[in-house]
Amino acid sequence: MKDYNSYELKMRRLHMNTVVCIGDSITFGRVGASYFEMLKSEFGGKYKFINSGINGNLSYDVLKRIDKVTSLKPDIAILLVGTNDVWATYSERTMKAYIRKNRLPERPSKESYARNFAEILQRLKTASIAHIGVMSLPLITEEPEHILFKRSVEYSELIKKITSQMDLCYLDLNERQRDYLTKNKKSSPSGRKVSWEFTLRMIFKHILLRKSWDALSQENGFLLTVDHVHQNSTGAALIKDCASEFLKKLSLPDG
């Protein structure tokens, strides 16, 4: 009986150490450097990590599948969603493409994002997940005057407000990335436009020309991203650090 109890306790601990990272392509980690893999590597076998990132997801898409995520019964959830919501507002052409591709029921807006985001958090809370970390958005472009840069900041302020209202843990990624840019100022903007076509060119160069994401980032004159959106190793490390510090503050049994 003693051996059985020991095994049962071990299995409970293994279950208690499950972390799900929820998001889009930045979490999925196949385009650009993967903060998820960095996080797994840092914690070794202490936690069981589940990657619930899906390329191109907006808050609407995450909300549609959030019950499948909670059915995994994780004890810790880290949410990073909103980059595509912001990107979708860039132009009428971009918005129509997102609406068509993701079969959105309405035009993406700050209001629809706030509604979807709050509902995602409510579903996570209702699922009795022990610890929920809510991350602000990575920067889009590294040019403070660019509309997508400004909107990434605005949406992050909204994330902070909603997270605070729901008494959840806010992870200050957007602020950290802005601080990094301030301390490592570039002389001039890259001049390269934000577009899916640009991202596809970077993927092509990475796969067929075997160029590393960091080499591509350097070619483009970026400090944090490969293509204005997806992270190089520096940008991904800042995301990983936010998640890592959150996990280190938790008191959970070792696996």
PDB file of C-alpha atoms in Angstrom:
ATOM      1  CA  MET A   1       0.000   0.000   0.000  1.00  0.00           C
ATOM      2  CA  LYS A   2       2.861   2.358   0.760  1.00  0.00           C
ATOM      3  CA  ASP A   3       4.346   1.848  -2.715  1.00  0.00           C
ATOM      4  CA  TYR A   4       0.952   2.483  -4.315  1.00  0.00           C
ATOM      5  CA  ASN A   5       0.499   5.713  -2.347  1.00  0.00           C
ATOM      6  CA  SER A   6       3.951   6.867  -3.401  1.00  0.00           C
ATOM      7  CA  TYR A   7       3.103   6.194  -7.056  1.00  0.00           C
ATOM      8  CA  GLU A   8      -0.248   7.969  -6.710  1.00  0.00           C
ATOM      9  CA  LEU A   9       1.422  11.037  -5.174  1.00  0.00           C
ATOM     10  CA  LYS A  10       3.987  11.108  -7.962  1.00  0.00           C
ATOM     11  CA  MET A  11       1.268  10.970 -10.615  1.00  0.00           C
ATOM     12  CA  ARG A  12      -0.653  13.795  -8.952  1.00  0.00           C
ATOM     13  CA  ARG A  13       2.465  15.914  -8.899  1.00  0.00           C
ATOM     14  CA  LEU A  14       3.082  15.214 -12.568  1.00  0.00           C
ATOM     15  CA  HIS A  15      -0.469  16.348 -13.304  1.00  0.00           C
ATOM     16  CA  MET A  16      -0.166  19.438 -11.106  1.00  0.00           C
ATOM     17  CA  ASN A  17       2.814  20.602 -13.147  1.00  0.00           C
ATOM     18  CA  THR A  18       1.011  21.008 -16.476  1.00  0.00           C
ATOM     19  CA  VAL A  19       1.461  24.371 -18.208  1.00  0.00           C
ATOM     20  CA  VAL A  20      -0.482  25.311 -21.343  1.00  0.00           C
ATOM     21  CA  CYS A  21       0.711  28.225 -23.474  1.00  0.00           C
ATOM     22  CA  ILE A  22      -2.173  29.650 -25.500  1.00  0.00           C
ATOM     23  CA  GLY A  23      -1.777  31.904 -28.499  1.00  0.00           C
ATOM     24  CA  ASP A  24      -1.007  32.286 -32.188  1.00  0.00           C
ATOM     25  CA  SER A  25       2.068  31.688 -34.381  1.00  0.00           C
ATOM     26  CA  ILE A  26       4.346  33.426 -31.884  1.00  0.00           C
ATOM     27  CA  THR A  27       3.468  30.700 -29.376  1.00  0.00           C
ATOM     28  CA  PHE A  28       3.395  27.907 -31.969  1.00  0.00           C
ATOM     29  CA  GLY A  29       6.953  28.906 -32.751  1.00  0.00           C
ATOM     30  CA  ARG A  30       7.603  27.710 -36.299  1.00  0.00           C
ATOM     31  CA  VAL A  31       8.059  31.188 -37.774  1.00  0.00           C
ATOM     32  CA  GLY A  32      10.800  33.016 -35.906  1.00  0.00           C
ATOM     33  CA  ALA A  33      12.447  31.955 -32.665  1.00  0.00           C
ATOM     34  CA  SER A  34      10.299  29.937 -30.247  1.00  0.00           C
ATOM     35  CA  TYR A  35       9.837  31.312 -26.739  1.00  0.00           C
ATOM     36  CA  PHE A  36       7.926  28.100 -25.979  1.00  0.00           C
ATOM     37  CA  GLU A  37      10.968  25.912 -26.666  1.00  0.00           C
ATOM     38  CA  MET A  38      13.144  28.299 -24.649  1.00  0.00           C
ATOM     39  CA  LEU A  39      10.724  27.986 -21.731  1.00  0.00           C
ATOM     40  CA  LYS A  40      10.652  24.180 -21.920  1.00  0.00           C
ATOM     41  CA  SER A  41      14.426  24.091 -22.011  1.00  0.00           C
ATOM     42  CA  GLU A  42      14.786  26.362 -18.983  1.00  0.00           C
ATOM     43  CA  PHE A  43      12.501  24.310 -16.769  1.00  0.00           C
ATOM     44  CA  GLY A  44      13.613  20.900 -17.971  1.00  0.00           C
ATOM     45  CA  GLY A  45      11.331  18.234 -16.574  1.00  0.00           C
ATOM     46  CA  LYS A  46       9.822  20.334 -13.798  1.00  0.00           C
ATOM     47  CA  TYR A  47       6.650  21.024 -15.792  1.00  0.00           C
ATOM     48  CA  LYS A  48       4.759  19.305 -18.558  1.00  0.00           C
ATOM     49  CA  PHE A  49       4.341  21.937 -21.280  1.00  0.00           C
ATOM     50  CA  ILE A  50       1.525  21.973 -23.822  1.00  0.00           C
ATOM     51  CA  ASN A  51       1.760  24.216 -26.878  1.00  0.00           C
ATOM     52  CA  SER A  52      -1.676  25.581 -27.768  1.00  0.00           C
ATOM     53  CA  GLY A  53      -0.544  28.122 -30.327  1.00  0.00           C
ATOM     54  CA  ILE A  54      -2.149  28.146 -33.780  1.00  0.00           C
ATOM     55  CA  ASN A  55      -0.878  30.204 -36.691  1.00  0.00           C
ATOM     56  CA  GLY A  56      -3.082  33.153 -37.626  1.00  0.00           C
ATOM     57  CA  ASN A  57      -5.383  32.950 -34.605  1.00  0.00           C
ATOM     58  CA  LEU A  58      -7.226  36.064 -33.500  1.00  0.00           C
ATOM     59  CA  SER A  59      -8.955  36.349 -30.134  1.00  0.00           C
ATOM     60  CA  TYR A  60     -12.146  35.144 -31.866  1.00  0.00           C
ATOM     61  CA  ASP A  61     -10.419  31.897 -32.902  1.00  0.00           C
ATOM     62  CA  VAL A  62      -8.912  31.320 -29.452  1.00  0.00           C
ATOM     63  CA  LEU A  63     -12.322  31.859 -27.852  1.00  0.00           C
ATOM     64  CA  LYS A  64     -13.872  29.276 -30.188  1.00  0.00           C
ATOM     65  CA  ARG A  65     -11.377  26.626 -29.087  1.00  0.00           C
ATOM     66  CA  ILE A  66     -10.785  27.612 -25.474  1.00  0.00           C
ATOM     67  CA  ASP A  67     -13.030  24.857 -24.109  1.00  0.00           C
ATOM     68  CA  LYS A  68     -10.828  22.273 -25.840  1.00  0.00           C
ATOM     69  CA  VAL A  69      -7.835  23.835 -24.115  1.00  0.00           C
ATOM     70  CA  THR A  70      -9.448  23.776 -20.677  1.00  0.00           C
ATOM     71  CA  SER A  71     -10.541  20.158 -21.239  1.00  0.00           C
ATOM     72  CA  LEU A  72      -6.841  19.281 -20.990  1.00  0.00           C
ATOM     73  CA  LYS A  73      -7.155  20.303 -17.333  1.00  0.00           C
ATOM     74  CA  PRO A  74      -3.927  22.290 -17.055  1.00  0.00           C
ATOM     75  CA  ASP A  75      -3.009  23.777 -13.710  1.00  0.00           C
ATOM     76  CA  ILE A  76      -1.253  26.777 -15.240  1.00  0.00           C
ATOM     77  CA  ALA A  77      -2.223  28.782 -18.306  1.00  0.00           C
ATOM     78  CA  ILE A  78      -0.168  31.475 -20.028  1.00  0.00           C
ATOM     79  CA  LEU A  79      -2.132  33.541 -22.549  1.00  0.00           C
ATOM     80  CA  LEU A  80      -0.580  35.602 -25.342  1.00  0.00           C
ATOM     81  CA  VAL A  81      -3.144  36.601 -27.954  1.00  0.00           C
ATOM     82  CA  GLY A  82      -3.916  39.759 -29.895  1.00  0.00           C
ATOM     83  CA  THR A  83      -1.143  40.256 -32.432  1.00  0.00           C
ATOM     84  CA  ASN A  84      -3.369  39.164 -35.317  1.00  0.00           C
ATOM     85  CA  ASP A  85      -6.240  41.266 -33.961  1.00  0.00           C
ATOM     86  CA  VAL A  86      -3.962  44.300 -34.228  1.00  0.00           C
ATOM     87  CA  TRP A  87      -2.500  43.304 -37.604  1.00  0.00           C
ATOM     88  CA  ALA A  88      -6.007  42.844 -39.025  1.00  0.00           C
ATOM     89  CA  THR A  89      -6.729  46.552 -38.464  1.00  0.00           C
ATOM     90  CA  TYR A  90      -3.755  47.686 -40.566  1.00  0.00           C
ATOM     91  CA  SER A  91      -5.664  48.247 -43.808  1.00  0.00           C
ATOM     92  CA  GLU A  92      -8.964  47.438 -45.463  1.00  0.00           C
ATOM     93  CA  ARG A  93      -7.208  44.848 -47.627  1.00  0.00           C
ATOM     94  CA  THR A  94      -5.636  43.157 -44.605  1.00  0.00           C
ATOM     95  CA  MET A  95      -8.898  43.201 -42.687  1.00  0.00           C
ATOM     96  CA  LYS A  96     -10.878  41.633 -45.529  1.00  0.00           C
ATOM     97  CA  ALA A  97      -8.233  38.926 -45.890  1.00  0.00           C
ATOM     98  CA  TYR A  98      -8.473  38.053 -42.180  1.00  0.00           C
ATOM     99  CA  ILE A  99     -12.279  38.061 -42.285  1.00  0.00           C
ATOM    100  CA  ARG A 100     -12.264  35.700 -45.262  1.00  0.00           C
ATOM    101  CA  LYS A 101      -9.465  33.402 -44.058  1.00  0.00           C
ATOM    102  CA  ASN A 102     -10.658  33.096 -40.446  1.00  0.00           C
ATOM    103  CA  ARG A 103     -14.381  33.332 -41.257  1.00  0.00           C
ATOM    104  CA  LEU A 104     -14.823  36.126 -38.772  1.00  0.00           C
ATOM    105  CA  PRO A 105     -18.410  37.157 -37.912  1.00  0.00           C
ATOM    106  CA  GLU A 106     -17.473  40.837 -37.649  1.00  0.00           C
ATOM    107  CA  ARG A 107     -14.745  43.314 -38.483  1.00  0.00           C
ATOM    108  CA  PRO A 108     -11.826  43.050 -36.042  1.00  0.00           C
ATOM    109  CA  SER A 109     -11.738  46.062 -33.744  1.00  0.00           C
ATOM    110  CA  LYS A 110     -10.526  47.070 -30.319  1.00  0.00           C
ATOM    111  CA  GLU A 111     -14.079  46.584 -29.020  1.00  0.00           C
ATOM    112  CA  SER A 112     -14.468  43.063 -30.430  1.00  0.00           C
ATOM    113  CA  TYR A 113     -11.022  42.167 -29.097  1.00  0.00           C
ATOM    114  CA  ALA A 114     -11.891  43.388 -25.593  1.00  0.00           C
ATOM    115  CA  ARG A 115     -15.093  41.358 -25.616  1.00  0.00           C
ATOM    116  CA  ASN A 116     -13.422  38.164 -26.854  1.00  0.00           C
ATOM    117  CA  PHE A 117     -10.430  38.596 -24.563  1.00  0.00           C
ATOM    118  CA  ALA A 118     -12.551  39.064 -21.435  1.00  0.00           C
ATOM    119  CA  GLU A 119     -14.584  35.973 -22.343  1.00  0.00           C
ATOM    120  CA  ILE A 120     -11.422  33.897 -22.839  1.00  0.00           C
ATOM    121  CA  LEU A 121     -10.219  34.894 -19.379  1.00  0.00           C
ATOM    122  CA  GLN A 122     -13.617  34.162 -17.868  1.00  0.00           C
ATOM    123  CA  ARG A 123     -13.608  30.669 -19.400  1.00  0.00           C
ATOM    124  CA  LEU A 124     -10.118  30.044 -18.019  1.00  0.00           C
ATOM    125  CA  LYS A 125     -11.229  31.183 -14.566  1.00  0.00           C
ATOM    126  CA  THR A 126     -14.398  29.092 -14.708  1.00  0.00           C
ATOM    127  CA  ALA A 127     -12.296  26.045 -15.551  1.00  0.00           C
ATOM    128  CA  SER A 128     -10.613  26.410 -12.149  1.00  0.00           C
ATOM    129  CA  ILE A 129      -7.107  26.663 -13.553  1.00  0.00           C
ATOM    130  CA  ALA A 130      -4.951  27.313 -10.509  1.00  0.00           C
ATOM    131  CA  HIS A 131      -2.713  29.992 -12.031  1.00  0.00           C
ATOM    132  CA  ILE A 132      -3.331  32.196 -15.070  1.00  0.00           C
ATOM    133  CA  GLY A 133      -0.670  34.505 -16.497  1.00  0.00           C
ATOM    134  CA  VAL A 134      -1.844  37.087 -19.033  1.00  0.00           C
ATOM    135  CA  MET A 135       0.794  38.595 -21.288  1.00  0.00           C
ATOM    136  CA  SER A 136       0.650  41.958 -23.043  1.00  0.00           C
ATOM    137  CA  LEU A 137       1.496  42.003 -26.746  1.00  0.00           C
ATOM    138  CA  PRO A 138       4.888  41.971 -28.405  1.00  0.00           C
ATOM    139  CA  LEU A 139       5.549  45.073 -30.455  1.00  0.00           C
ATOM    140  CA  ILE A 140       4.595  45.153 -34.113  1.00  0.00           C
ATOM    141  CA  THR A 141       7.367  47.048 -35.929  1.00  0.00           C
ATOM    142  CA  GLU A 142      10.112  48.805 -34.024  1.00  0.00           C
ATOM    143  CA  GLU A 143       9.025  52.276 -35.106  1.00  0.00           C
ATOM    144  CA  PRO A 144       7.158  54.163 -32.344  1.00  0.00           C
ATOM    145  CA  GLU A 145       5.297  56.322 -34.874  1.00  0.00           C
ATOM    146  CA  HIS A 146       3.981  53.355 -36.859  1.00  0.00           C
ATOM    147  CA  ILE A 147       0.245  52.766 -36.406  1.00  0.00           C
ATOM    148  CA  LEU A 148       0.732  49.066 -35.571  1.00  0.00           C
ATOM    149  CA  PHE A 149       3.348  49.901 -32.938  1.00  0.00           C
ATOM    150  CA  LYS A 150       0.917  52.358 -31.348  1.00  0.00           C
ATOM    151  CA  ARG A 151      -1.935  49.858 -31.496  1.00  0.00           C
ATOM    152  CA  SER A 152       0.155  47.110 -29.918  1.00  0.00           C
ATOM    153  CA  VAL A 153       0.647  49.514 -27.011  1.00  0.00           C
ATOM    154  CA  GLU A 154      -3.056  50.472 -26.884  1.00  0.00           C
ATOM    155  CA  TYR A 155      -4.216  46.849 -26.931  1.00  0.00           C
ATOM    156  CA  SER A 156      -1.642  46.001 -24.254  1.00  0.00           C
ATOM    157  CA  GLU A 157      -3.040  48.743 -22.029  1.00  0.00           C
ATOM    158  CA  LEU A 158      -6.459  47.185 -22.580  1.00  0.00           C
ATOM    159  CA  ILE A 159      -5.083  43.757 -21.653  1.00  0.00           C
ATOM    160  CA  LYS A 160      -3.649  45.201 -18.445  1.00  0.00           C
ATOM    161  CA  LYS A 161      -6.979  46.825 -17.549  1.00  0.00           C
ATOM    162  CA  ILE A 162      -9.075  43.689 -18.182  1.00  0.00           C
ATOM    163  CA  THR A 163      -6.554  41.470 -16.410  1.00  0.00           C
ATOM    164  CA  SER A 164      -6.584  43.741 -13.366  1.00  0.00           C
ATOM    165  CA  GLN A 165     -10.392  43.852 -13.285  1.00  0.00           C
ATOM    166  CA  MET A 166     -10.471  40.051 -13.287  1.00  0.00           C
ATOM    167  CA  ASP A 167      -7.810  39.825 -10.570  1.00  0.00           C
ATOM    168  CA  LEU A 168      -5.356  37.871 -12.707  1.00  0.00           C
ATOM    169  CA  CYS A 169      -1.584  38.101 -13.112  1.00  0.00           C
ATOM    170  CA  TYR A 170      -0.424  40.575 -15.772  1.00  0.00           C
ATOM    171  CA  LEU A 171       2.893  39.904 -17.535  1.00  0.00           C
ATOM    172  CA  ASP A 172       4.428  43.112 -18.895  1.00  0.00           C
ATOM    173  CA  LEU A 173       5.917  41.983 -22.222  1.00  0.00           C
ATOM    174  CA  ASN A 174       5.010  45.089 -24.232  1.00  0.00           C
ATOM    175  CA  GLU A 175       6.648  47.348 -21.683  1.00  0.00           C
ATOM    176  CA  ARG A 176       9.815  45.242 -21.621  1.00  0.00           C
ATOM    177  CA  GLN A 177      10.146  45.282 -25.382  1.00  0.00           C
ATOM    178  CA  ARG A 178       9.680  49.052 -25.471  1.00  0.00           C
ATOM    179  CA  ASP A 179      12.338  49.418 -22.768  1.00  0.00           C
ATOM    180  CA  TYR A 180      14.690  47.237 -24.805  1.00  0.00           C
ATOM    181  CA  LEU A 181      14.234  49.404 -27.885  1.00  0.00           C
ATOM    182  CA  THR A 182      14.773  52.581 -25.860  1.00  0.00           C
ATOM    183  CA  LYS A 183      18.063  51.235 -24.508  1.00  0.00           C
ATOM    184  CA  ASN A 184      19.202  49.946 -27.913  1.00  0.00           C
ATOM    185  CA  LYS A 185      18.052  52.707 -30.234  1.00  0.00           C
ATOM    186  CA  LYS A 186      18.346  52.242 -33.983  1.00  0.00           C
ATOM    187  CA  SER A 187      19.519  55.074 -36.186  1.00  0.00           C
ATOM    188  CA  SER A 188      16.627  54.829 -38.633  1.00  0.00           C
ATOM    189  CA  PRO A 189      13.519  52.775 -39.545  1.00  0.00           C
ATOM    190  CA  SER A 190      14.064  49.695 -41.719  1.00  0.00           C
ATOM    191  CA  GLY A 191      11.835  50.947 -44.536  1.00  0.00           C
ATOM    192  CA  ARG A 192      10.336  47.478 -44.979  1.00  0.00           C
ATOM    193  CA  LYS A 193       6.544  47.281 -44.936  1.00  0.00           C
ATOM    194  CA  VAL A 194       4.482  44.978 -42.727  1.00  0.00           C
ATOM    195  CA  SER A 195       2.843  42.370 -44.950  1.00  0.00           C
ATOM    196  CA  TRP A 196       2.153  38.662 -45.254  1.00  0.00           C
ATOM    197  CA  GLU A 197       4.218  38.727 -48.457  1.00  0.00           C
ATOM    198  CA  PHE A 198       7.240  39.950 -46.507  1.00  0.00           C
ATOM    199  CA  THR A 199       6.736  37.218 -43.908  1.00  0.00           C
ATOM    200  CA  LEU A 200       6.465  34.575 -46.640  1.00  0.00           C
ATOM    201  CA  ARG A 201       9.754  35.785 -48.143  1.00  0.00           C
ATOM    202  CA  MET A 202      11.421  35.323 -44.764  1.00  0.00           C
ATOM    203  CA  ILE A 203      10.001  31.807 -44.443  1.00  0.00           C
ATOM    204  CA  PHE A 204      11.243  31.031 -47.966  1.00  0.00           C
ATOM    205  CA  LYS A 205      14.757  32.254 -47.135  1.00  0.00           C
ATOM    206  CA  HIS A 206      14.784  30.309 -43.864  1.00  0.00           C
ATOM    207  CA  ILE A 207      13.680  27.014 -45.404  1.00  0.00           C
ATOM    208  CA  LEU A 208      15.263  27.063 -48.862  1.00  0.00           C
ATOM    209  CA  LEU A 209      18.319  29.230 -48.280  1.00  0.00           C
ATOM    210  CA  ARG A 210      18.831  27.848 -44.761  1.00  0.00           C
ATOM    211  CA  LYS A 211      19.274  31.294 -43.236  1.00  0.00           C
ATOM    212  CA  SER A 212      18.724  31.492 -39.492  1.00  0.00           C
ATOM    213  CA  TRP A 213      15.928  33.665 -38.150  1.00  0.00           C
ATOM    214  CA  ASP A 214      18.498  35.858 -36.421  1.00  0.00           C
ATOM    215  CA  ALA A 215      20.502  36.282 -39.632  1.00  0.00           C
ATOM    216  CA  LEU A 216      17.334  37.343 -41.456  1.00  0.00           C
ATOM    217  CA  SER A 217      16.479  39.728 -38.639  1.00  0.00           C
ATOM    218  CA  GLN A 218      19.916  41.294 -38.873  1.00  0.00           C
ATOM    219  CA  GLU A 219      19.617  41.607 -42.670  1.00  0.00           C
ATOM    220  CA  ASN A 220      16.377  43.513 -42.191  1.00  0.00           C
ATOM    221  CA  GLY A 221      17.847  45.808 -39.561  1.00  0.00           C
ATOM    222  CA  PHE A 222      15.565  44.640 -36.733  1.00  0.00           C
ATOM    223  CA  LEU A 223      16.387  44.268 -33.042  1.00  0.00           C
ATOM    224  CA  LEU A 224      13.466  42.109 -31.880  1.00  0.00           C
ATOM    225  CA  THR A 225      11.744  40.555 -34.888  1.00  0.00           C
ATOM    226  CA  VAL A 226      12.380  38.814 -38.187  1.00  0.00           C
ATOM    227  CA  ASP A 227       9.589  40.492 -40.167  1.00  0.00           C
ATOM    228  CA  HIS A 228       8.131  43.215 -37.881  1.00  0.00           C
ATOM    229  CA  VAL A 229       5.931  40.573 -36.170  1.00  0.00           C
ATOM    230  CA  HIS A 230       7.584  37.198 -35.506  1.00  0.00           C
ATOM    231  CA  GLN A 231      10.374  37.160 -32.964  1.00  0.00           C
ATOM    232  CA  ASN A 232      14.101  36.762 -33.324  1.00  0.00           C
ATOM    233  CA  SER A 233      15.951  35.133 -30.408  1.00  0.00           C
ATOM    234  CA  THR A 234      16.116  38.436 -28.493  1.00  0.00           C
ATOM    235  CA  GLY A 235      12.380  39.121 -28.800  1.00  0.00           C
ATOM    236  CA  ALA A 236      11.525  35.508 -27.958  1.00  0.00           C
ATOM    237  CA  ALA A 237      13.812  35.598 -24.907  1.00  0.00           C
ATOM    238  CA  LEU A 238      11.908  38.609 -23.554  1.00  0.00           C
ATOM    239  CA  ILE A 239       8.647  36.651 -23.901  1.00  0.00           C
ATOM    240  CA  LYS A 240      10.249  33.624 -22.262  1.00  0.00           C
ATOM    241  CA  ASP A 241      11.506  35.759 -19.381  1.00  0.00           C
ATOM    242  CA  CYS A 242       7.979  37.026 -18.662  1.00  0.00           C
ATOM    243  CA  ALA A 243       6.638  33.480 -18.571  1.00  0.00           C
ATOM    244  CA  SER A 244       9.621  32.169 -16.607  1.00  0.00           C
ATOM    245  CA  GLU A 245       9.336  34.787 -13.866  1.00  0.00           C
ATOM    246  CA  PHE A 246       5.623  34.030 -13.561  1.00  0.00           C
ATOM    247  CA  LEU A 247       6.257  30.309 -13.144  1.00  0.00           C
ATOM    248  CA  LYS A 248       9.059  30.828 -10.624  1.00  0.00           C
ATOM    249  CA  LYS A 249       6.705  32.783  -8.352  1.00  0.00           C
ATOM    250  CA  LEU A 250       4.244  29.883  -8.149  1.00  0.00           C
ATOM    251  CA  SER A 251       4.266  27.376  -5.311  1.00  0.00           C
ATOM    252  CA  LEU A 252       3.533  24.024  -6.897  1.00  0.00           C
ATOM    253  CA  PRO A 253       4.873  20.578  -5.946  1.00  0.00           C
ATOM    254  CA  ASP A 254       7.834  19.309  -7.929  1.00  0.00           C
ATOM    255  CA  GLY A 255       7.210  16.657 -10.526  1.00  0.00           C
TER     256      GLY A 255
END
